[in-house]
Amino acid sequence: MLKKDTFALTPPMGWNSWDCYGAAVNEEQLLGNAQYVADNLKDYGFEYITCDIQWYEPKATSNFYNNFTELCMDEYSRLIPAENRFPSSANGVGFKAIADKIHAMGLKFGIHIMRGIPRQAVHRNTPVKGTDMTAREIAQGFSVCSWNTDMYGLRTCEGAQAYYNSIFELYACWGVDFVKVDDIANTEYKPHDPYSAREEIEMIRKAIDGCGRAMVLSLSPGPAVISEAFHLSQNANMWRMTGDFWDHWDKLYAMFERCEKWAPHVKVGCWPDCDMLPLGKISKTCTCLGDRDRYTNFTPDEQKTMLTLWSMFRSPLILGGDLRENRPEDLKLITNRDILEINQFSSENRQLYRNRNEAAWSCKDKDDNSVIALFNLSGDEAEISLDLEKYGIEKHGGKALELWTGESTEIKEKSLKAVIRPHACKAYRLL
Amino acid sequence: MLKKDTFALTPPMGWNSWDCYGAAVNEEQLLGNAQYVADNLKDYGFEYITCDIQWYEPKATSNFYNNFTELCMDEYSRLIPAENRFPSSANGVGFKAIADKIHAMGLKFGIHIMRGIPRQAVHRNTPVKGTDMTAREIAQGFSVCSWNTDMYGLRTCEGAQAYYNSIFELYACWGVDFVKVDDIANTEYKPHDPYSAREEIEMIRKAIDGCGRAMVLSLSPGPAVISEAFHLSQNANMWRMTGDFWDHWDKLYAMFERCEKWAPHVKVGCWPDCDMLPLGKISKTCTCLGDRDRYTNFTPDEQKTMLTLWSMFRSPLILGGDLRENRPEDLKLITNRDILEINQFSSENRQLYRNRNEAAWSCKDKDDNSVIALFNLSGDEAEISLDLEKYGIEKHGGKALELWTGESTEIKEKSLKAVIRPHACKAYRLL
Amino acid sequence: MLKKDTFALTPPMGWNSWDCYGAAVNEEQLLGNAQYVADNLKDYGFEYITCDIQWYEPKATSNFYNNFTELCMDEYSRLIPAENRFPSSANGVGFKAIADKIHAMGLKFGIHIMRGIPRQAVHRNTPVKGTDMTAREIAQGFSVCSWNTDMYGLRTCEGAQAYYNSIFELYACWGVDFVKVDDIANTEYKPHDPYSAREEIEMIRKAIDGCGRAMVLSLSPGPAVISEAFHLSQNANMWRMTGDFWDHWDKLYAMFERCEKWAPHVKVGCWPDCDMLPLGKISKTCTCLGDRDRYTNFTPDEQKTMLTLWSMFRSPLILGGDLRENRPEDLKLITNRDILEINQFSSENRQLYRNRNEAAWSCKDKDDNSVIALFNLSGDEAEISLDLEKYGIEKHGGKALELWTGESTEIKEKSLKAVIRPHACKAYRLL
Amino acid sequence: MLKKDTFALTPPMGWNSWDCYGAAVNEEQLLGNAQYVADNLKDYGFEYITCDIQWYEPKATSNFYNNFTELCMDEYSRLIPAENRFPSSANGVGFKAIADKIHAMGLKFGIHIMRGIPRQAVHRNTPVKGTDMTAREIAQGFSVCSWNTDMYGLRTCEGAQAYYNSIFELYACWGVDFVKVDDIANTEYKPHDPYSAREEIEMIRKAIDGCGRAMVLSLSPGPAVISEAFHLSQNANMWRMTGDFWDHWDKLYAMFERCEKWAPHVKVGCWPDCDMLPLGKISKTCTCLGDRDRYTNFTPDEQKTMLTLWSMFRSPLILGGDLRENRPEDLKLITNRDILEINQFSSENRQLYRNRNEAAWSCKDKDDNSVIALFNLSGDEAEISLDLEKYGIEKHGGKALELWTGESTEIKEKSLKAVIRPHACKAYRLL
């Protein structure tokens, strides 16, 4: 087993600041949500609290990035938290104080970074720790992100490895447990291309392996390319199989095809990622694909469909809303122990079939009972019938317990039948 | 479990007529090779004897196809064996007599077909069994093979399903155990394309499921498209992940990348296929990529590399040479019980790493011992060293038994080290 | 000058049966429209009367093709007119009688063919005139049309040239003046592809050059590929730069970009073709992109925009409606001598500019006056102003005569200004 | 006529520093070559003396670029000559002194620029003349060159137009007559792409039109995309239809296809560009595709083939070698008045045919005589025969004068015949 696969034994669960705060989250918001997790969700398995993009940008106010703006940086070309947003980081403390508080709550701490080195370091030609090479020498001038001007990608050279080593050394010192690396995961490998994300992913892997602390490595953005599946699984713990996910049915509908395609690649330490869950209150200081400061556009049925798919597939479960504004139904939804246990502890997960209007998945739960999810993907109520024998699901006692409602049904003629509302699902444990 | 997955529990093993006889194999050659398998290889697991393409073409003499030639066909537009080549098929017997003989040897019988319906049936507008629709009505006029003029693909309609049902009914009646369907497996699915191989694959699956006999379904040609992996695994038992494979190093070298990509899709009933093994005497009446009537161009080292890769990956093992001309070393090579058991009964098969010059794979054998294969892909002798700890291979007694030579080595400093000749490999069982 | 360029000195003008009759036109309809042209349009330059696709198909009734249907064919694998639709063709007369009548009206006669040889000839293996090779030997089995099952494309061989020679010999004998060859003009040349339309185009060119009669060669369908422009101009007199054109604004809007792209390739004997004009009563026995038996959906403004663009660009002008049902305004529209003279006799034709909302073209008329067309491509009325000096249009007497209305305007401040309705145009001669 | 088309009435001729000096040319080398042109080539039409890339880079020594190096820049973010390389540029003189000297020789002066604004200006956020916007605000962060780190492309905004205006104002003040803009000409237009070279080309066009001085606009690198032909012809005087051209036969062979494709786009003010002529002594301080400090690898036959093709096509003729090291044969080659007059003053230029082994072009010279060039593209000596009647070349007195040798031939049977060495050509004037 690869070393990295020893510390993400189940799909990571937690909270991330992007869906509600964009690039602008601050210390109070971060710790406030952490406290909510500690108080309400820790017992259900949620543990990673991740500060998303641009914590080093003092002027960030939303999901829009300031062009070529000044970033907070130390003497070794390493980005550090903006003190005006994260006061406890002052005087060289960095994220250590926040990480300590989160650890004290019994949780884990994550940060987001962009691959590469700050462009401002390159144009000032500042030093890199642990090497004689300077920022200018290790940057790849044409390797730029298409949506943000902060960084240059790195050339494949010793100085670049030294830079990645130096930042993960810092993160280890802060007590970081999870790193989401961005602008790195949707590239196809091209052998004759002088630049390819593969090399930077490998340098990051090596830096983490050598940093002395276990850190989950999450890669973004998606969609990752299926032909890179092997390379991703060798180097990362989770990677985005989709572009940014938001609360629109078409995006949820499209996820069924993505899950079908990526299912063979799900295994311990390797979690293809359906992206954050836009549940509860989202878009507080960002305006991604919807109104500002809204509760999710997903209907209650769609919310359950999403959680059921994410769980049958075993995607990471990272909450996106401001948890402090959760309504009772929001909290209830994300604390269904049966569904969460499927996400964390099921096996033999597989799609049984999928067509334009329906899909069905099955798995075994931790007690080796069969679990079946039936999805109505159409806009009309429909009766869905699953021939259990056809799929070799034959060991059961003739009963099916629906996990969202607690209702029990009898299995007749070796088939599971249900009338399901539009965009809704049923998740049955066979008993 | 899908019904189809109940009858290919391990990678199919056997012999196929193409590599030595092209489209021109006859009854004597087919049965002669079957007898050789019965006498020498059955105990090692080889069992399927498959008659490849155009057994219905009386004038076939090589791997070249006669343009628009007359084919042997029954009154229901179904192709039947050419009597001049398969005398026992006369008087409506079809392949039944040959299948019976092969079954009597304790073996199984396979045939090759092209998807679709004979063009001659369409242009004569002959009947289709079990439907009022005629050949003309079920054919798709623009769905043609790019390298053979025998068939038209079928439209997605009831008459087309009836046609596929009618041919598999016939094959079941003959006693066919294995069907290799060609011109169907290298197409990407395009939602807005009126034609797509998916529909024909599904009709064939349905026809087999309803024919009353277990038949392994093998799809050709390759390379299959990775994004079709799920659909293929739902419908076929094996599918070609490569174009025609022949005895050239560059093709063997390229297979390492293909195996890396397809490895997550290998499972019971679903065997991505590295293609036939061009070993021993090949190209007797065909001239594919080499001289006529030659012994394989692969060196002994390359032959072992091929068999080791096919086994660590768990590809089907289908022999391609005329077995009756096997030299002692040819027989010895394909009867290495250790290697064959890895192919049939190993688990947790995975590539550990691969670069331009080296590759390593590991798996567990049937006794739960770790097996490691080290491949030297370069043209120079090289020392390859594998850090076992890095890959979590830690349970062993410090010894490694090489399975091709029987030599034993001590594992020092948690590493496996070997000096390996160019294009050669070492396959170790850790003890 | 190439021989072919000596007989299409101006853009061909005429009538074609497709837009109103699909594949089902008959002798009465063909001659009836010819008579209308002779009576009303000949003096304006219209002269080619073309019978479109499948005149050899006795069961054709619309624009839908019967799958694998029986075609009328002579003993040399050559298609001949269906007698039930073209009675005068009986007894081996073929199209000679119809051609004679059309010639007697002072007009010219055209036919449509598909590239290749009838599939029925290939599967019956019938003879080819002037060669020992048979239909089976010259056909390319995988070279099929994607929308019609009548023909196979031809291999590049002497027998194929003989077949093309034999059909053009027949057409010359009938008195054909214009041949529209279909399924041949939208293919990109690929050097490593065993099949490419280039070879069949060249065989057809050679067959026409040797047939002893001048025939205009028109290639379809489009869109032709711009990188083939040179090859097309060496071999054909006109070729479709668009897919089938119908009476929808979006198709007309898109033609402006096509004209921009193809303009440098317009020259004597080489007329990139904007396709037939769906004017007057169309779709009588076909249902292409609209209701059956309708008058054109184009507004009067759009009709003038179309004719103006076709003329400023110098496209062939082929009428598509049933002329006998022309309303007075339909006849008036297509007999604007000023516009038609621009189409036939202008020079220095060029687009001046084009953006999302406007376009302007200029040319010199036969008297060397500048002509300017201003197009309002937007859905709102707009004032369009053209700085004549910027485009070097400086020789004029300060007046502009609008050619659709006859109104005269003064040119002030070296600019041409006009308020133009949505989708409308103004065409000015500067005096 | 567009204003730009009034100042490049014939294909530009001259010298450029790249082929011999890469990015490292200095004042002495530039003026030395100018003096050679004035003394030896001016009478033949050569006039533009162009200083190629990175005259603002003090450390440039070859064709390799220093990563993120410091560039010489004025207070308005405009690049200025490096004083250590161009001493006369000191004290704010810029290129004015050099331009004056070149003008005094009766020649014209050209410079190379990269599209966009220096990255160092953006990261320092320096001012832009004539606008309140700063460098940071007008730069497009992801619009970077793939082979050089000097610049960012510009957003489409008023501040960007102001920047382009400001640099062309400076160039006009220096006395620049020719500007080669790089990193701009090989992009296909994509309507939904937020960035496209079209916008920057249009801003540059507008800046030149408004700068008060006639400047030829040359765009690089190639290959330009044929679908952009119209846009290029509206905005530029010449544009590269090829990647960098060097002295290898395969590159010369490939140019025949490029010329075929671009020929319809050649007209006054619009000169598709076959690139510089790597003749004489090249690569003095650069190492592009060959040894340093070499005489051209082209054979004498290939050199004539190149000049003949460039002339029959009417490409710009820009010399690339250090002219001061010309051998007598080098000077003789580039001063063949007959060939140069074809380049400058011919009409009706067209390729007659081209296949794998041969090509032929024709045109009319300034006295309306036909000129025919026959090219042997194969590696073997060949007799090439051209049927003049077939191509309509019928007005001549029966004699053909070869323009490289001065030999006279009789035209027999309306054909021009010649035995031609491998890679060689014959260029005949018909008399």
Short mmCIF file of N, CA and C in Angstrom, two decimals, chain C residues 97-139:
data_model
loop_
_atom_site.label_atom_id
_atom_site.label_comp_id
_atom_site.label_asym_id
_atom_site.label_seq_id
_atom_site.Cartn_x
_atom_site.Cartn_y
_atom_site.Cartn_z
N ALA C 97 -35.17 12.67 -74.87
CA ALA C 97 -36.37 13.38 -75.32
C ALA C 97 -36.61 14.64 -74.49
N ILE C 98 -36.44 14.52 -73.21
CA ILE C 98 -36.63 15.69 -72.34
C ILE C 98 -35.58 16.76 -72.64
N ALA C 99 -34.35 16.32 -72.81
CA ALA C 99 -33.28 17.28 -73.11
C ALA C 99 -33.58 17.99 -74.42
N ASP C 100 -34.05 17.25 -75.38
CA ASP C 100 -34.37 17.87 -76.68
C ASP C 100 -35.43 18.95 -76.52
N LYS C 101 -36.47 18.63 -75.74
CA LYS C 101 -37.53 19.63 -75.56
C LYS C 101 -36.99 20.88 -74.85
N ILE C 102 -36.17 20.66 -73.87
CA ILE C 102 -35.62 21.80 -73.13
C ILE C 102 -34.68 22.62 -74.01
N HIS C 103 -33.90 21.93 -74.80
CA HIS C 103 -33.04 22.65 -75.75
C HIS C 103 -33.88 23.45 -76.74
N ALA C 104 -35.00 22.87 -77.14
CA ALA C 104 -35.87 23.57 -78.10
C ALA C 104 -36.47 24.84 -77.50
N MET C 105 -36.55 24.87 -76.19
CA MET C 105 -37.02 26.10 -75.53
C MET C 105 -35.90 27.14 -75.40
N GLY C 106 -34.71 26.78 -75.88
CA GLY C 106 -33.59 27.71 -75.73
C GLY C 106 -32.90 27.60 -74.39
N LEU C 107 -33.13 26.48 -73.69
CA LEU C 107 -32.57 26.31 -72.35
C LEU C 107 -31.59 25.14 -72.33
N LYS C 108 -31.01 24.89 -71.17
CA LYS C 108 -30.06 23.80 -71.01
C LYS C 108 -30.57 22.82 -69.96
N PHE C 109 -30.06 21.59 -70.03
CA PHE C 109 -30.62 20.51 -69.21
C PHE C 109 -29.57 19.95 -68.24
N GLY C 110 -29.98 19.81 -66.98
CA GLY C 110 -29.05 19.27 -65.99
C GLY C 110 -29.63 18.08 -65.24
N ILE C 111 -28.74 17.22 -64.76
CA ILE C 111 -29.17 16.09 -63.92
C ILE C 111 -28.29 16.02 -62.68
N HIS C 112 -28.82 15.33 -61.69
CA HIS C 112 -28.12 15.07 -60.43
C HIS C 112 -27.68 13.62 -60.44
N ILE C 113 -26.49 13.34 -59.96
CA ILE C 113 -26.09 11.94 -59.71
C ILE C 113 -25.39 11.84 -58.36
N MET C 114 -25.37 10.62 -57.83
CA MET C 114 -24.56 10.32 -56.65
C MET C 114 -23.22 9.76 -57.14
N ARG C 115 -22.12 10.10 -56.49
CA ARG C 115 -20.85 9.46 -56.87
C ARG C 115 -20.97 7.95 -56.74
N GLY C 116 -20.21 7.21 -57.54
CA GLY C 116 -20.12 5.77 -57.36
C GLY C 116 -21.00 4.97 -58.29
N ILE C 117 -21.20 3.73 -57.92
CA ILE C 117 -21.90 2.74 -58.73
C ILE C 117 -23.02 2.15 -57.87
N PRO C 118 -24.17 1.78 -58.47
CA PRO C 118 -25.27 1.26 -57.65
C PRO C 118 -24.85 0.02 -56.85
N ARG C 119 -25.24 -0.02 -55.60
CA ARG C 119 -24.92 -1.20 -54.78
C ARG C 119 -25.55 -2.43 -55.41
N GLN C 120 -26.71 -2.27 -56.04
CA GLN C 120 -27.35 -3.45 -56.63
C GLN C 120 -26.50 -4.02 -57.76
N ALA C 121 -25.79 -3.16 -58.48
CA ALA C 121 -24.88 -3.64 -59.53
C ALA C 121 -23.74 -4.44 -58.90
N VAL C 122 -23.25 -3.94 -57.79
CA VAL C 122 -22.11 -4.60 -57.13
C VAL C 122 -22.52 -5.97 -56.62
N HIS C 123 -23.69 -6.06 -56.00
CA HIS C 123 -24.09 -7.34 -55.41
C HIS C 123 -24.59 -8.32 -56.47
N ARG C 124 -24.97 -7.79 -57.66
CA ARG C 124 -25.28 -8.69 -58.78
C ARG C 124 -24.04 -8.91 -59.65
N ASN C 125 -23.01 -8.13 -59.38
CA ASN C 125 -21.75 -8.22 -60.12
C ASN C 125 -21.96 -8.06 -61.62
N THR C 126 -22.59 -7.01 -62.01
CA THR C 126 -22.90 -6.74 -63.42
C THR C 126 -21.70 -6.10 -64.12
N PRO C 127 -21.72 -6.10 -65.46
CA PRO C 127 -20.57 -5.60 -66.23
C PRO C 127 -20.47 -4.07 -66.22
N VAL C 128 -19.28 -3.61 -66.55
CA VAL C 128 -19.01 -2.18 -66.72
C VAL C 128 -18.53 -2.00 -68.15
N LYS C 129 -19.09 -1.03 -68.84
CA LYS C 129 -18.75 -0.80 -70.25
C LYS C 129 -17.30 -0.38 -70.39
N GLY C 130 -16.64 -0.94 -71.37
CA GLY C 130 -15.29 -0.49 -71.69
C GLY C 130 -14.20 -1.07 -70.83
N THR C 131 -14.50 -2.12 -70.07
CA THR C 131 -13.48 -2.72 -69.22
C THR C 131 -13.87 -4.16 -68.92
N ASP C 132 -12.90 -4.99 -68.59
CA ASP C 132 -13.20 -6.35 -68.17
C ASP C 132 -13.55 -6.42 -66.69
N MET C 133 -13.28 -5.37 -65.98
CA MET C 133 -13.59 -5.37 -64.55
C MET C 133 -15.11 -5.28 -64.36
N THR C 134 -15.57 -5.88 -63.29
CA THR C 134 -17.01 -5.86 -63.02
C THR C 134 -17.32 -4.90 -61.87
N ALA C 135 -18.59 -4.69 -61.68
CA ALA C 135 -19.03 -3.77 -60.64
C ALA C 135 -18.40 -4.11 -59.29
N ARG C 136 -18.34 -5.42 -59.00
CA ARG C 136 -17.78 -5.87 -57.72
C ARG C 136 -16.33 -5.43 -57.55
N GLU C 137 -15.61 -5.42 -58.64
CA GLU C 137 -14.17 -5.15 -58.55
C GLU C 137 -13.84 -3.67 -58.41
N ILE C 138 -14.71 -2.81 -58.86
CA ILE C 138 -14.37 -1.39 -58.82
C ILE C 138 -14.97 -0.66 -57.62
N ALA C 139 -15.88 -1.33 -56.90
CA ALA C 139 -16.53 -0.67 -55.77
C ALA C 139 -15.65 -0.72 -54.53
#
